[in-house]
PDB file of C-alpha atoms in Angstrom:
ATOM      1  CA  MET Z   1     -14.043  -9.732 -12.351  1.00  0.00           C
ATOM      2  CA  THR Z   2     -14.937  -9.756  -8.664  1.00  0.00           C
ATOM      3  CA  GLU Z   3     -12.534 -11.434  -6.287  1.00  0.00           C
ATOM      4  CA  THR Z   4     -13.910 -13.348  -3.352  1.00  0.00           C
ATOM      5  CA  PRO Z   5     -12.314 -13.019   0.078  1.00  0.00           C
ATOM      6  CA  SER Z   6      -9.796 -15.713   0.777  1.00  0.00           C
ATOM      7  CA  GLN Z   7     -10.736 -18.502   3.123  1.00  0.00           C
ATOM      8  CA  PRO Z   8      -8.417 -19.985   5.734  1.00  0.00           C
ATOM      9  CA  SER Z   9      -6.734 -23.049   4.410  1.00  0.00           C
ATOM     10  CA  PRO Z  10      -8.172 -26.321   5.743  1.00  0.00           C
ATOM     11  CA  ALA Z  11      -6.544 -28.140   8.610  1.00  0.00           C
ATOM     12  CA  THR Z  12      -3.569 -30.206   7.618  1.00  0.00           C
ATOM     13  CA  THR Z  13      -2.129 -33.155   9.403  1.00  0.00           C
ATOM     14  CA  GLU Z  14       1.551 -33.848   9.849  1.00  0.00           C
ATOM     15  CA  ARG Z  15       2.836 -36.961  11.500  1.00  0.00           C
ATOM     16  CA  TRP Z  16       5.442 -37.407  14.179  1.00  0.00           C
ATOM     17  CA  PRO Z  17       6.928 -40.858  13.807  1.00  0.00           C
ATOM     18  CA  GLU Z  18       6.118 -42.977  16.802  1.00  0.00           C
ATOM     19  CA  ARG Z  19       9.170 -43.381  18.942  1.00  0.00           C
ATOM     20  CA  GLN Z  20       9.527 -44.595  22.426  1.00  0.00           C
ATOM     21  CA  GLY Z  21      12.283 -43.387  24.653  1.00  0.00           C
ATOM     22  CA  ASP Z  22      13.440 -44.539  28.032  1.00  0.00           C
ATOM     23  CA  SER Z  23      10.530 -42.717  29.615  1.00  0.00           C
ATOM     24  CA  GLY Z  24       7.848 -44.878  27.980  1.00  0.00           C
ATOM     25  CA  VAL Z  25       6.149 -41.786  26.529  1.00  0.00           C
ATOM     26  CA  THR Z  26       5.464 -41.610  22.821  1.00  0.00           C
ATOM     27  CA  LEU Z  27       4.349 -38.641  20.772  1.00  0.00           C
ATOM     28  CA  PRO Z  28       2.483 -40.330  17.926  1.00  0.00           C
ATOM     29  CA  ALA Z  29       1.294 -37.442  15.749  1.00  0.00           C
ATOM     30  CA  ARG Z  30       0.425 -33.801  15.666  1.00  0.00           C
ATOM     31  CA  LYS Z  31      -2.366 -32.125  13.787  1.00  0.00           C
ATOM     32  CA  LEU Z  32      -1.598 -28.702  12.410  1.00  0.00           C
ATOM     33  CA  ILE Z  33      -4.489 -26.308  12.240  1.00  0.00           C
ATOM     34  CA  ALA Z  34      -3.908 -23.590   9.668  1.00  0.00           C
ATOM     35  CA  PRO Z  35      -3.900 -20.068  11.101  1.00  0.00           C
ATOM     36  CA  SER Z  36      -6.853 -17.921  10.138  1.00  0.00           C
ATOM     37  CA  VAL Z  37      -6.442 -15.119   7.632  1.00  0.00           C
ATOM     38  CA  ALA Z  38      -7.730 -12.014   9.391  1.00  0.00           C
ATOM     39  CA  GLY Z  39      -8.632  -8.883   7.493  1.00  0.00           C
ATOM     40  CA  SER Z  40      -7.615 -10.209   4.103  1.00  0.00           C
ATOM     41  CA  SER Z  41      -9.843  -9.144   1.246  1.00  0.00           C
ATOM     42  CA  SER Z  42      -7.802 -10.433  -1.681  1.00  0.00           C
ATOM     43  CA  LYS Z  43      -6.560 -13.843  -2.676  1.00  0.00           C
ATOM     44  CA  ALA Z  44      -3.963 -15.097  -0.254  1.00  0.00           C
ATOM     45  CA  ALA Z  45      -0.583 -15.790  -1.768  1.00  0.00           C
ATOM     46  CA  PRO Z  46       0.946 -19.164  -1.044  1.00  0.00           C
ATOM     47  CA  PRO Z  47       3.412 -19.111   1.844  1.00  0.00           C
ATOM     48  CA  GLU Z  48       6.888 -18.032   0.905  1.00  0.00           C
ATOM     49  CA  PRO Z  49       9.352 -20.943   0.833  1.00  0.00           C
ATOM     50  CA  ASP Z  50      11.491 -19.437   3.601  1.00  0.00           C
ATOM     51  CA  ARG Z  51       8.409 -18.918   5.828  1.00  0.00           C
ATOM     52  CA  ALA Z  52       7.239 -22.491   5.259  1.00  0.00           C
ATOM     53  CA  GLN Z  53      10.734 -23.756   5.959  1.00  0.00           C
ATOM     54  CA  ALA Z  54      10.934 -21.648   9.119  1.00  0.00           C
ATOM     55  CA  ARG Z  55       7.604 -23.118  10.285  1.00  0.00           C
ATOM     56  CA  GLN Z  56       8.871 -26.661   9.710  1.00  0.00           C
ATOM     57  CA  LEU Z  57      12.103 -25.905  11.571  1.00  0.00           C
ATOM     58  CA  TRP Z  58      10.124 -24.525  14.503  1.00  0.00           C
ATOM     59  CA  TYR Z  59       7.854 -27.580  14.606  1.00  0.00           C
ATOM     60  CA  ALA Z  60      10.934 -29.838  14.489  1.00  0.00           C
ATOM     61  CA  ALA Z  61      12.468 -27.885  17.387  1.00  0.00           C
ATOM     62  CA  LEU Z  62       9.234 -28.250  19.394  1.00  0.00           C
ATOM     63  CA  THR Z  63       9.181 -31.982  18.653  1.00  0.00           C
ATOM     64  CA  ARG Z  64      12.764 -32.388  19.868  1.00  0.00           C
ATOM     65  CA  LYS Z  65      12.082 -30.364  23.006  1.00  0.00           C
ATOM     66  CA  LEU Z  66       8.958 -32.391  23.846  1.00  0.00           C
ATOM     67  CA  ARG Z  67      10.926 -35.627  23.464  1.00  0.00           C
ATOM     68  CA  GLU Z  68      13.820 -34.302  25.561  1.00  0.00           C
ATOM     69  CA  MET Z  69      11.574 -33.163  28.402  1.00  0.00           C
ATOM     70  CA  ARG Z  70       8.997 -35.923  28.543  1.00  0.00           C
ATOM     71  CA  SER Z  71       8.811 -38.224  31.531  1.00  0.00           C
ATOM     72  CA  TYR Z  72       6.350 -40.777  32.839  1.00  0.00           C
ATOM     73  CA  PRO Z  73       4.711 -39.623  36.070  1.00  0.00           C
ATOM     74  CA  PRO Z  74       5.960 -41.975  38.828  1.00  0.00           C
ATOM     75  CA  VAL Z  75       2.497 -42.299  40.394  1.00  0.00           C
ATOM     76  CA  ALA Z  76       0.953 -43.294  37.052  1.00  0.00           C
ATOM     77  CA  ARG Z  77       3.770 -45.786  36.430  1.00  0.00           C
ATOM     78  CA  ARG Z  78       3.291 -47.321  39.876  1.00  0.00           C
ATOM     79  CA  LEU Z  79      -0.488 -47.613  39.334  1.00  0.00           C
ATOM     80  CA  GLY Z  80      -0.080 -49.007  35.796  1.00  0.00           C
ATOM     81  CA  GLN Z  81      -1.928 -46.094  34.192  1.00  0.00           C
ATOM     82  CA  GLU Z  82      -1.646 -45.689  30.404  1.00  0.00           C
ATOM     83  CA  GLY Z  83      -3.409 -43.491  27.899  1.00  0.00           C
ATOM     84  CA  VAL Z  84      -3.253 -40.808  25.236  1.00  0.00           C
ATOM     85  CA  VAL Z  85      -3.779 -37.131  26.023  1.00  0.00           C
ATOM     86  CA  THR Z  86      -4.624 -34.867  23.083  1.00  0.00           C
ATOM     87  CA  MET Z  87      -3.442 -31.336  23.804  1.00  0.00           C
ATOM     88  CA  ALA Z  88      -4.725 -28.255  21.973  1.00  0.00           C
ATOM     89  CA  ILE Z  89      -2.192 -25.436  21.994  1.00  0.00           C
ATOM     90  CA  GLU Z  90      -2.007 -21.935  20.575  1.00  0.00           C
ATOM     91  CA  ILE Z  91       1.301 -20.138  20.269  1.00  0.00           C
ATOM     92  CA  GLY Z  92       1.728 -16.468  19.431  1.00  0.00           C
ATOM     93  CA  ALA Z  93       4.162 -15.160  16.836  1.00  0.00           C
ATOM     94  CA  ASN Z  94       6.529 -14.219  19.670  1.00  0.00           C
ATOM     95  CA  GLY Z  95       6.605 -17.825  20.899  1.00  0.00           C
ATOM     96  CA  GLU Z  96       4.314 -17.156  23.875  1.00  0.00           C
ATOM     97  CA  LEU Z  97       1.995 -20.011  24.811  1.00  0.00           C
ATOM     98  CA  ARG Z  98      -1.523 -18.579  24.673  1.00  0.00           C
ATOM     99  CA  LEU Z  99      -3.496 -21.755  25.264  1.00  0.00           C
ATOM    100  CA  ALA Z 100      -2.685 -25.246  26.499  1.00  0.00           C
ATOM    101  CA  GLU Z 101      -5.723 -27.359  27.197  1.00  0.00           C
ATOM    102  CA  VAL Z 102      -6.580 -31.011  27.232  1.00  0.00           C
ATOM    103  CA  ARG Z 103      -8.744 -31.604  24.173  1.00  0.00           C
ATOM    104  CA  GLN Z 104      -9.255 -35.289  24.985  1.00  0.00           C
ATOM    105  CA  GLY Z 105      -8.117 -36.792  28.256  1.00  0.00           C
ATOM    106  CA  SER Z 106      -6.480 -40.128  28.919  1.00  0.00           C
ATOM    107  CA  GLY Z 107      -8.934 -41.069  31.643  1.00  0.00           C
ATOM    108  CA  PHE Z 108      -6.266 -40.433  34.279  1.00  0.00           C
ATOM    109  CA  PRO Z 109      -5.874 -36.907  35.714  1.00  0.00           C
ATOM    110  CA  VAL Z 110      -2.195 -37.510  36.520  1.00  0.00           C
ATOM    111  CA  LEU Z 111      -1.391 -38.223  32.859  1.00  0.00           C
ATOM    112  CA  ASP Z 112      -3.514 -35.293  31.651  1.00  0.00           C
ATOM    113  CA  GLN Z 113      -1.725 -32.906  34.020  1.00  0.00           C
ATOM    114  CA  ALA Z 114       1.676 -34.287  33.010  1.00  0.00           C
ATOM    115  CA  ALA Z 115       0.942 -33.709  29.305  1.00  0.00           C
ATOM    116  CA  LYS Z 116      -0.213 -30.154  29.991  1.00  0.00           C
ATOM    117  CA  ALA Z 117       2.907 -29.420  32.041  1.00  0.00           C
ATOM    118  CA  LEU Z 118       5.112 -30.977  29.346  1.00  0.00           C
ATOM    119  CA  VAL Z 119       3.682 -28.692  26.652  1.00  0.00           C
ATOM    120  CA  ARG Z 120       3.991 -25.584  28.850  1.00  0.00           C
ATOM    121  CA  GLU Z 121       7.597 -26.353  29.787  1.00  0.00           C
ATOM    122  CA  ALA Z 122       8.677 -27.260  26.249  1.00  0.00           C
ATOM    123  CA  VAL Z 123       7.189 -24.111  24.688  1.00  0.00           C
ATOM    124  CA  ALA Z 124       8.686 -21.948  27.460  1.00  0.00           C
ATOM    125  CA  ALA Z 125      12.112 -23.542  26.933  1.00  0.00           C
ATOM    126  CA  LEU Z 126      11.937 -22.845  23.204  1.00  0.00           C
ATOM    127  CA  ARG Z 127      10.697 -19.286  23.564  1.00  0.00           C
ATOM    128  CA  GLY Z 128      14.142 -17.786  24.090  1.00  0.00           C
ATOM    129  CA  GLN Z 129      15.670 -19.802  21.249  1.00  0.00           C
ATOM    130  CA  TRP Z 130      12.956 -20.201  18.603  1.00  0.00           C
ATOM    131  CA  SER Z 131       9.757 -18.440  17.654  1.00  0.00           C
ATOM    132  CA  PRO Z 132       7.237 -19.688  15.135  1.00  0.00           C
ATOM    133  CA  PRO Z 133       6.906 -17.562  11.987  1.00  0.00           C
ATOM    134  CA  GLY Z 134       3.407 -16.419  12.902  1.00  0.00           C
ATOM    135  CA  GLU Z 135       0.663 -17.643  15.183  1.00  0.00           C
ATOM    136  CA  SER Z 136       0.171 -21.398  15.371  1.00  0.00           C
ATOM    137  CA  ARG Z 137      -2.520 -23.743  16.603  1.00  0.00           C
ATOM    138  CA  LEU Z 138      -1.674 -27.402  17.095  1.00  0.00           C
ATOM    139  CA  GLU Z 139      -3.200 -30.581  18.415  1.00  0.00           C
ATOM    140  CA  ILE Z 140      -0.558 -32.813  19.929  1.00  0.00           C
ATOM    141  CA  PRO Z 141      -1.347 -36.314  21.161  1.00  0.00           C
ATOM    142  CA  VAL Z 142       0.944 -37.445  23.970  1.00  0.00           C
ATOM    143  CA  ALA Z 143       0.797 -41.192  24.559  1.00  0.00           C
ATOM    144  CA  TYR Z 144       1.841 -42.741  27.860  1.00  0.00           C
ATOM    145  CA  ARG Z 145       2.541 -46.459  27.506  1.00  0.00           C
ATOM    146  CA  LEU Z 146       4.128 -48.917  29.901  1.00  0.00           C
ATOM    147  CA  ASP Z 147       6.123 -51.588  28.116  1.00  0.00           C
TER     148      ASP Z 147
END
């Protein structure tokens, strides 16, 4: 019987519950994009339970750090600017941020720049404490709402 090369698993979506802190910034959801399987010529084994658990713990730590560090840009607050910025990020197995780009902007450069800075600072703050168990690609929407 001939085995076919394994394919990367399809993108999965995990949800962050919507919460609003004092800053008026919510992080509504994140979309996990499964890492590609490079150089694999046999069927991929399902992730080991401890690896999957480690990935979930890392994502939870990133979520907490993003919530701790988020703030509403004063200029945007003063001008009444609101919107959602969808960030695409790639993180290496060592926790290094390889890519942080605005996938879909809010319509306000100040909010887009604030979301990009938030992601960079949160990943950098985690790097010394936590590392993901392998490379990760994420899409993280950061919502800025004035209430």
